[in-house]
Short mmCIF file of C-alpha atoms in Angstrom, two decimals:
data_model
loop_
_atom_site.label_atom_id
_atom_site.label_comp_id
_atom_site.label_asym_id
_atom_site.label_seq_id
_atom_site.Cartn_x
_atom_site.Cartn_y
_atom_site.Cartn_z
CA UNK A 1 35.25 -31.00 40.94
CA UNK A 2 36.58 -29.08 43.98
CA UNK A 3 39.28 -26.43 43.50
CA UNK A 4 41.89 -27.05 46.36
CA UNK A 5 42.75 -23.02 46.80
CA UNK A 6 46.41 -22.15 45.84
CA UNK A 7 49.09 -22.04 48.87
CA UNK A 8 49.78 -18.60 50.91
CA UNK A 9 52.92 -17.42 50.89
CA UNK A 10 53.68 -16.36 54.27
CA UNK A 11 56.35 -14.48 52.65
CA UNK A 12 54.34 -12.44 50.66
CA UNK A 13 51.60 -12.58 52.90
CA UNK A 14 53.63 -10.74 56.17
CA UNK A 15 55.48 -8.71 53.71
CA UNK A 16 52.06 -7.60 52.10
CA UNK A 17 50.83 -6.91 55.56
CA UNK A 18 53.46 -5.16 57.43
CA UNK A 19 54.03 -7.54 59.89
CA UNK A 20 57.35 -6.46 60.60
CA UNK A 21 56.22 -3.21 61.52
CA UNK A 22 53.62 -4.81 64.07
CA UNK A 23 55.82 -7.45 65.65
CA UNK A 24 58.09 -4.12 66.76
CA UNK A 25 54.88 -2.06 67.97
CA UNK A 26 54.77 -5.19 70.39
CA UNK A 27 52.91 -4.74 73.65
CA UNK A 28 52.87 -0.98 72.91
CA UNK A 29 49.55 -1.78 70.59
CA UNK A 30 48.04 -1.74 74.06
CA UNK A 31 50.10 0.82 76.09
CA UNK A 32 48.52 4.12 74.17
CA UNK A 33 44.50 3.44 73.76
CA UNK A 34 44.45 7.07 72.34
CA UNK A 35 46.88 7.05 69.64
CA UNK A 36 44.64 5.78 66.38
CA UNK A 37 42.16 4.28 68.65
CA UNK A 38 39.02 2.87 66.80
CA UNK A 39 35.87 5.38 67.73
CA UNK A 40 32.45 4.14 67.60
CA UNK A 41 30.80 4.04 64.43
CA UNK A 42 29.08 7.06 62.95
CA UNK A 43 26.10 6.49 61.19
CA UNK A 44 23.89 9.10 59.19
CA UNK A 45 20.26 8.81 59.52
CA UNK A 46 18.13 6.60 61.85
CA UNK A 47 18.22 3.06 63.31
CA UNK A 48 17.83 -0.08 60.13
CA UNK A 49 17.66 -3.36 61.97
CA UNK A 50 17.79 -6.57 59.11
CA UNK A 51 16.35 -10.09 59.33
CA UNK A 52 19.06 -12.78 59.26
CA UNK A 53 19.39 -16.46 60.22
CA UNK A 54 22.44 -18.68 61.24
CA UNK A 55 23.07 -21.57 59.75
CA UNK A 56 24.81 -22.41 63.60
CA UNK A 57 20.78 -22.63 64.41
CA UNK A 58 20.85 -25.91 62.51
CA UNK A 59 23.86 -27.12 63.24
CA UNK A 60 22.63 -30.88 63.81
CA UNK A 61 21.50 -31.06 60.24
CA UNK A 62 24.34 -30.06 58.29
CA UNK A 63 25.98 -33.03 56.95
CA UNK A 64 24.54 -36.60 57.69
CA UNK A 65 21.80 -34.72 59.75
CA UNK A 66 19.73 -35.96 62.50
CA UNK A 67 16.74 -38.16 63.31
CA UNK A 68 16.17 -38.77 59.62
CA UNK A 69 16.67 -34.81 58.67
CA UNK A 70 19.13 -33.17 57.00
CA UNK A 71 19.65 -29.40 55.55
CA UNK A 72 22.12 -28.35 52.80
CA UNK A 73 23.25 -24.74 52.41
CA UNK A 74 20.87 -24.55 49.44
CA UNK A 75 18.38 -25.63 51.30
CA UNK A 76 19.13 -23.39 54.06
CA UNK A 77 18.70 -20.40 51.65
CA UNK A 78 15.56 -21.74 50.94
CA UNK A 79 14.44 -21.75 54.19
CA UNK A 80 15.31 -17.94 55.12
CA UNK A 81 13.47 -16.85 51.96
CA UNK A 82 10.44 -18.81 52.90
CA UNK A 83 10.94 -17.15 56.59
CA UNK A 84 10.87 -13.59 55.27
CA UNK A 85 14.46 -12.83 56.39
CA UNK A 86 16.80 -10.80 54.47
CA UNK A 87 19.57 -12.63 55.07
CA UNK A 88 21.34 -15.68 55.45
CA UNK A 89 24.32 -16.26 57.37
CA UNK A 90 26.11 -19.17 55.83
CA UNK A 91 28.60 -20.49 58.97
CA UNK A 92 31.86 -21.52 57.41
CA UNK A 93 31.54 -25.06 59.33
CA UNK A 94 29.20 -26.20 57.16
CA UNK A 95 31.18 -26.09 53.49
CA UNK A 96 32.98 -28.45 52.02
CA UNK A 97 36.70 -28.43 53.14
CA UNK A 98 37.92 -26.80 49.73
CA UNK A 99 34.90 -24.69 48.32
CA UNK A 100 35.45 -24.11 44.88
CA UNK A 101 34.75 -20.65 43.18
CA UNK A 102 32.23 -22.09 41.57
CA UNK A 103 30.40 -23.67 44.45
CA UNK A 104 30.92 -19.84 46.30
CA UNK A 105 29.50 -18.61 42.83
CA UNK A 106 26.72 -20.73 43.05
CA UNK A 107 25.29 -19.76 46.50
CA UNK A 108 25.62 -16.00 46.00
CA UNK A 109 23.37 -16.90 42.10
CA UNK A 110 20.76 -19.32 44.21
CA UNK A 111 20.63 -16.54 47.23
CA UNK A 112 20.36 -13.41 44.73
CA UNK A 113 16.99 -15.55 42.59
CA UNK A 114 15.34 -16.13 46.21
CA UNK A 115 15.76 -12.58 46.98
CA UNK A 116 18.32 -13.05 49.80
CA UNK A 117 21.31 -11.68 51.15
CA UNK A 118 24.51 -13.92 52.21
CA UNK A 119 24.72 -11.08 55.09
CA UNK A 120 28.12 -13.01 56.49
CA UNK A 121 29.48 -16.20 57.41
CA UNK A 122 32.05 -17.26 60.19
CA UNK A 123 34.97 -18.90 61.21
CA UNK A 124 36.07 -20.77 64.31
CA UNK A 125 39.98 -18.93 64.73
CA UNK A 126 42.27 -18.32 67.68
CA UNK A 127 44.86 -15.49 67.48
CA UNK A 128 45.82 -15.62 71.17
CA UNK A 129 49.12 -17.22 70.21
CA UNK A 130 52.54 -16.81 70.16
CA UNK A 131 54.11 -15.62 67.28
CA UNK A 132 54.64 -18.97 65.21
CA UNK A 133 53.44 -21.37 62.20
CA UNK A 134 50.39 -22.28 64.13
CA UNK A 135 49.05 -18.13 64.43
CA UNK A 136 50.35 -17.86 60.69
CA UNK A 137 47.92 -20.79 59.80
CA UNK A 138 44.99 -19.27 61.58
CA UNK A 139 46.14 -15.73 60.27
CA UNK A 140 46.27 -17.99 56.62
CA UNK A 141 42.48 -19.24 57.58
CA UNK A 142 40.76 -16.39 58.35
CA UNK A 143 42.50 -14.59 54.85
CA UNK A 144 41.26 -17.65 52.92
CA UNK A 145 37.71 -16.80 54.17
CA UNK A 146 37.59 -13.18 53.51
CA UNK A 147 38.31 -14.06 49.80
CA UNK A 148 35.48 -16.62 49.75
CA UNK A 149 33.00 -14.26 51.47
CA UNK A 150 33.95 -11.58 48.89
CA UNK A 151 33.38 -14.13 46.30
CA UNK A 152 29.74 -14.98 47.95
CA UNK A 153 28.89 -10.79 48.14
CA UNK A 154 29.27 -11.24 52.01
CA UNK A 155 29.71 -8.10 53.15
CA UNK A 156 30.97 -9.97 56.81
CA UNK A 157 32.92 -12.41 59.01
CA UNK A 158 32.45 -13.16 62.35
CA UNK A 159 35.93 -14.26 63.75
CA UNK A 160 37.18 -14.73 67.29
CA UNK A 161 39.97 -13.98 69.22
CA UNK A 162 40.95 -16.94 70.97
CA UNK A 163 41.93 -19.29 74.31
CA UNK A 164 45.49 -18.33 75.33
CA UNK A 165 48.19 -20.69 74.33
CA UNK A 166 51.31 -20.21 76.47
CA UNK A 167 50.84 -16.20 77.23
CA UNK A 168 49.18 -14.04 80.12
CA UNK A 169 46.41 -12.37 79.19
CA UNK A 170 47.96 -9.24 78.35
CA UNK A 171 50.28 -10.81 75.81
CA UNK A 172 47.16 -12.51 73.77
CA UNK A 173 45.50 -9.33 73.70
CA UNK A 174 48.47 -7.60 71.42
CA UNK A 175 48.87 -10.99 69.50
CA UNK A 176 45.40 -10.52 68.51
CA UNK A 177 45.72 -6.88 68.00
CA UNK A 178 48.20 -8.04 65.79
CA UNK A 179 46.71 -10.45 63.95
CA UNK A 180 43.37 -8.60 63.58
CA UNK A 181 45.64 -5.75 61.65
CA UNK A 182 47.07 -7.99 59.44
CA UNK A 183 43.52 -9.56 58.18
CA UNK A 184 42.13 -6.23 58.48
CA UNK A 185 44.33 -5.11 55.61
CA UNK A 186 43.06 -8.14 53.33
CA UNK A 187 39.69 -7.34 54.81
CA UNK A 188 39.81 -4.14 53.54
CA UNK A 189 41.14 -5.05 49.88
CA UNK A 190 37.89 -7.39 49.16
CA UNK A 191 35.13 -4.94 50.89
CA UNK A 192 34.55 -7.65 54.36
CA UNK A 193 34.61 -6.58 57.47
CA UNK A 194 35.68 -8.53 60.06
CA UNK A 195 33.50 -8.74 63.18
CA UNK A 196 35.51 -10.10 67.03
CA UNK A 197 32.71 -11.61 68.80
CA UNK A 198 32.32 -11.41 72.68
CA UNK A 199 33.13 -14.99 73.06
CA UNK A 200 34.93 -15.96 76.15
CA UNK A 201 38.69 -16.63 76.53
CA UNK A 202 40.49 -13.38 76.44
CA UNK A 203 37.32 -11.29 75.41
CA UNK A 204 35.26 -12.92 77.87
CA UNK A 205 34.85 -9.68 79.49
CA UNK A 206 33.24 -6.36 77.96
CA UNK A 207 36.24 -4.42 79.03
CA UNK A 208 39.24 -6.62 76.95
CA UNK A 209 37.23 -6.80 73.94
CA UNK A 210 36.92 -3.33 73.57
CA UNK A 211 40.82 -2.87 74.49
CA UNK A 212 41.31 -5.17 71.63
CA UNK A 213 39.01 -3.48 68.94
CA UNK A 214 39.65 0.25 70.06
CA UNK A 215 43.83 -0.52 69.61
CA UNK A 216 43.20 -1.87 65.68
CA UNK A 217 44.13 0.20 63.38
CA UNK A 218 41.75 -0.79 60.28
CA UNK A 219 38.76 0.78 59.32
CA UNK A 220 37.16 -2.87 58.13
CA UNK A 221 37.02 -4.20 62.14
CA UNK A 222 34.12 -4.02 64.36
CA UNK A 223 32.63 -5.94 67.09
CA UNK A 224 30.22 -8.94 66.33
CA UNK A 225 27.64 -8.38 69.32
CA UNK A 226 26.51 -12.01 70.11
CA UNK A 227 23.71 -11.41 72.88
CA UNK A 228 24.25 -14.45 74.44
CA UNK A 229 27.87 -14.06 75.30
CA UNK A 230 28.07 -11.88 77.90
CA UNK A 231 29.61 -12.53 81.09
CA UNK A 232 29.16 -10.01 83.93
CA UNK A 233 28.14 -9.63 87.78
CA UNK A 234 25.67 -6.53 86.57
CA UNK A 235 23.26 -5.97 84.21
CA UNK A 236 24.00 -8.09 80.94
CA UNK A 237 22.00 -5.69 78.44
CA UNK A 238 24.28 -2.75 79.83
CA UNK A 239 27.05 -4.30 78.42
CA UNK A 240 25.53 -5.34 75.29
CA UNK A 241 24.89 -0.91 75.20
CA UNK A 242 28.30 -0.39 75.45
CA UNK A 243 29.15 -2.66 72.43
CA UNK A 244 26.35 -1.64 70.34
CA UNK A 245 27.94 1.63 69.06
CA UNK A 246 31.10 -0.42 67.36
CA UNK A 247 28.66 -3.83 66.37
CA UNK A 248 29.20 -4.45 62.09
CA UNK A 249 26.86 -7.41 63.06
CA UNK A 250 24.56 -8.47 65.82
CA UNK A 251 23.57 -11.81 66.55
CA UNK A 252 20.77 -12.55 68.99
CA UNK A 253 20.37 -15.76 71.38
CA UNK A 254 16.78 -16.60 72.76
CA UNK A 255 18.77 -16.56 76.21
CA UNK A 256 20.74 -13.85 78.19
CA UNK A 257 22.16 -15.03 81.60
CA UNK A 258 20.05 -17.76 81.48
CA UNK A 259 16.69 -15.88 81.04
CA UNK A 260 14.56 -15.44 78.44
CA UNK A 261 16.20 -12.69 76.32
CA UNK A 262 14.28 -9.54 76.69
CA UNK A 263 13.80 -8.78 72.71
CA UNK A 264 12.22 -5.35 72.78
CA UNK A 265 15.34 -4.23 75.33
CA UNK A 266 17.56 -5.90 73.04
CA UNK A 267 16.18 -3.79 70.26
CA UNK A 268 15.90 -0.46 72.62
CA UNK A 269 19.92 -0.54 72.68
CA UNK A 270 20.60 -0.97 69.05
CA UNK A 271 18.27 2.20 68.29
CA UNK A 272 20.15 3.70 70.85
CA UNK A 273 23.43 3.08 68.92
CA UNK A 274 21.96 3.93 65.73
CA UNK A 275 22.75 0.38 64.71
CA UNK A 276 22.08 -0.33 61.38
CA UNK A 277 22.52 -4.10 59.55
CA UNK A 278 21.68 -7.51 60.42
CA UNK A 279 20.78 -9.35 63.57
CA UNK A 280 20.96 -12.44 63.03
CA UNK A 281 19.16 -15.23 64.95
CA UNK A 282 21.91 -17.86 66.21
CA UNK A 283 19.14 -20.82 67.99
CA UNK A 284 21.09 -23.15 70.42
CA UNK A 285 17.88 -24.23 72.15
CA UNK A 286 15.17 -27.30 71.63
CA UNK A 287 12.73 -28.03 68.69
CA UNK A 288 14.82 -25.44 66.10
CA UNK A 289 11.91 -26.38 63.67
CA UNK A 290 9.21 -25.39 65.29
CA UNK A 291 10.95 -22.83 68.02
CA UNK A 292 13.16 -20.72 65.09
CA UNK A 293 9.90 -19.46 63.18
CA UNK A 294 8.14 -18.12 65.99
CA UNK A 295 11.63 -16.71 67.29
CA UNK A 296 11.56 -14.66 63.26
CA UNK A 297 8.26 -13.70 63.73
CA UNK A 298 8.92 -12.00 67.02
CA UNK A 299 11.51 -10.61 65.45
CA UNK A 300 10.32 -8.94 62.65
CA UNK A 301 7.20 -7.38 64.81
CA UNK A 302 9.89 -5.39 67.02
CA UNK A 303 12.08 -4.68 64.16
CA UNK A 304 9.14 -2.86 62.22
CA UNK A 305 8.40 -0.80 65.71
CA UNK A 306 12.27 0.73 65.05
#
């Protein structure tokens, strides 16, 4: 039986979080980059780059599957075991609407006896929103998940910041400011750390996403660096460098501005950054059957060169 989980109570929830507080900072979040500004992260000792998978790299066999083939989360365990990775990332689009404690429970058992970690999961959010029931709900979402990654020993969550509904640019940047501090004090609570991807709308460019991150004021937020996401006139792998030293969690695409993603440069900038954790391969292209275990293997031969 599924466990439908109890109601948040926005009451409790803002109250909890200080929202008060933040809805008076206003567009001032943005106005004084200096004042508590996030610095990249410090890391002792060298460069540790980890094996993961996405389960967004089989996204057409979740469910009723495709062409006669179909993958369950279990399964998809299996799979990264069997691939020598040492982690799975378990997208949040593929559970069942309600997860129930004990269906969390009983990944994080069947991923700790095949020797793998659930290194994150993710959701699909959008904080660039005016202040309102529908921001509260994603606000409500992206809490819900941080308790069921915490549940799964998932020490991440990829979230985004969002499309603008209704405001300038500007004004979606300090509603996700916002919203970022709020989930960043639940984040914080459980042990997850919440990762904004580079993924279009208002963090399309390098530049606003780090605006964003640098004005939160919580230890437990980071940048997701997704490889594949970056827009820019110049030299994509430059900006990818000047992400690297705030990245919680890296996912690589087999593309970067429509080439052939240059793995060893890829690699170059993380040790560079002192990154260490997961990157996790996230396969949009053809053939993810036979394509995604030659894409591991390449992977784990320039990881081991770190």
């Amino acid at each position: 039986m599924t466990a439908t989980p109890s109601p948040l109570s926005r009451r409790r929830f803002f109250a909890r979080s200080g929202a008060g507080a933040l809805a008076l900072a206003g567009a001032s979040l943005l106005r004084q980059p200096d004042a508590h500004a996030m610095e990249p992260f410090r890391r002792a000792g060298s460069s540790r780059l980890r094996l993961s998978l996405a389960a967004y790299s089989f996204r057409d066999y979740f469910g009723e599957g495709r062409d006669g083939r179909r993958i369950t989360l279990e399964q998809f365990i299996d799979y990264c075991a069997d691939h020598g990775c040492d982690g799975a990332e378990l997208t949040s689009y593929y559970f069942p609407p309600d997860p129930s404690r004990e269906f969390l429970i009983g990944l994080k058992r069947h991923a700790h006896l095949r020797g793998v970690a659930i290194s994150g999961t993710a959701v699909g959010n959008n904080f660039a929103q005016p202040d309102g029931e529908s921001l509260d709900q994603q606000i409500a979402m992206v809490r819900e998940w941080i308790e069921r990654a915490a549940m799964m020993g998932a020490p991440h969550i990829r979230v985004f910041a969002g499309q603008p509904k209704g405001l300038s640019k500007e004004e979606a940047k300090v509603q996700c400011v916002k919203a970022l501090e709020l989930c960043g004090n639940y984040a914080a609570h459980d042990g997850v750390w919440l990762g904004l991807e580079n993924h279009g709308g208002i963090v399309a460019q390098v530049d606003d996403l780090l605006d964003i991150v640098r004005a939160v004021k919580s230890s437990w937020v980071g940048v997701n660096l997704d490889t594949g996401n970056i827009y820019t006139q110049g030299d994509p792998y430059e900006e990818m460098a000047r992400l690297a030293p705030y990245a919680v969690n890296v996912q690589l695409k087999v593309r970067v501005g429509g080439a052939p993603t240059d793995l060893d440069r890829v690699v170059a900038l993380l040790k560079q950054a002192n990154y260490q954790g997961y990157v996790a391969l996230e396969y949009e292209d053809k053939d993810p059957w036979g394509e995604i275990p030659q894409w591991l293997a390449r992977m784990k031969e320039a990881f081991a060169q770190v």
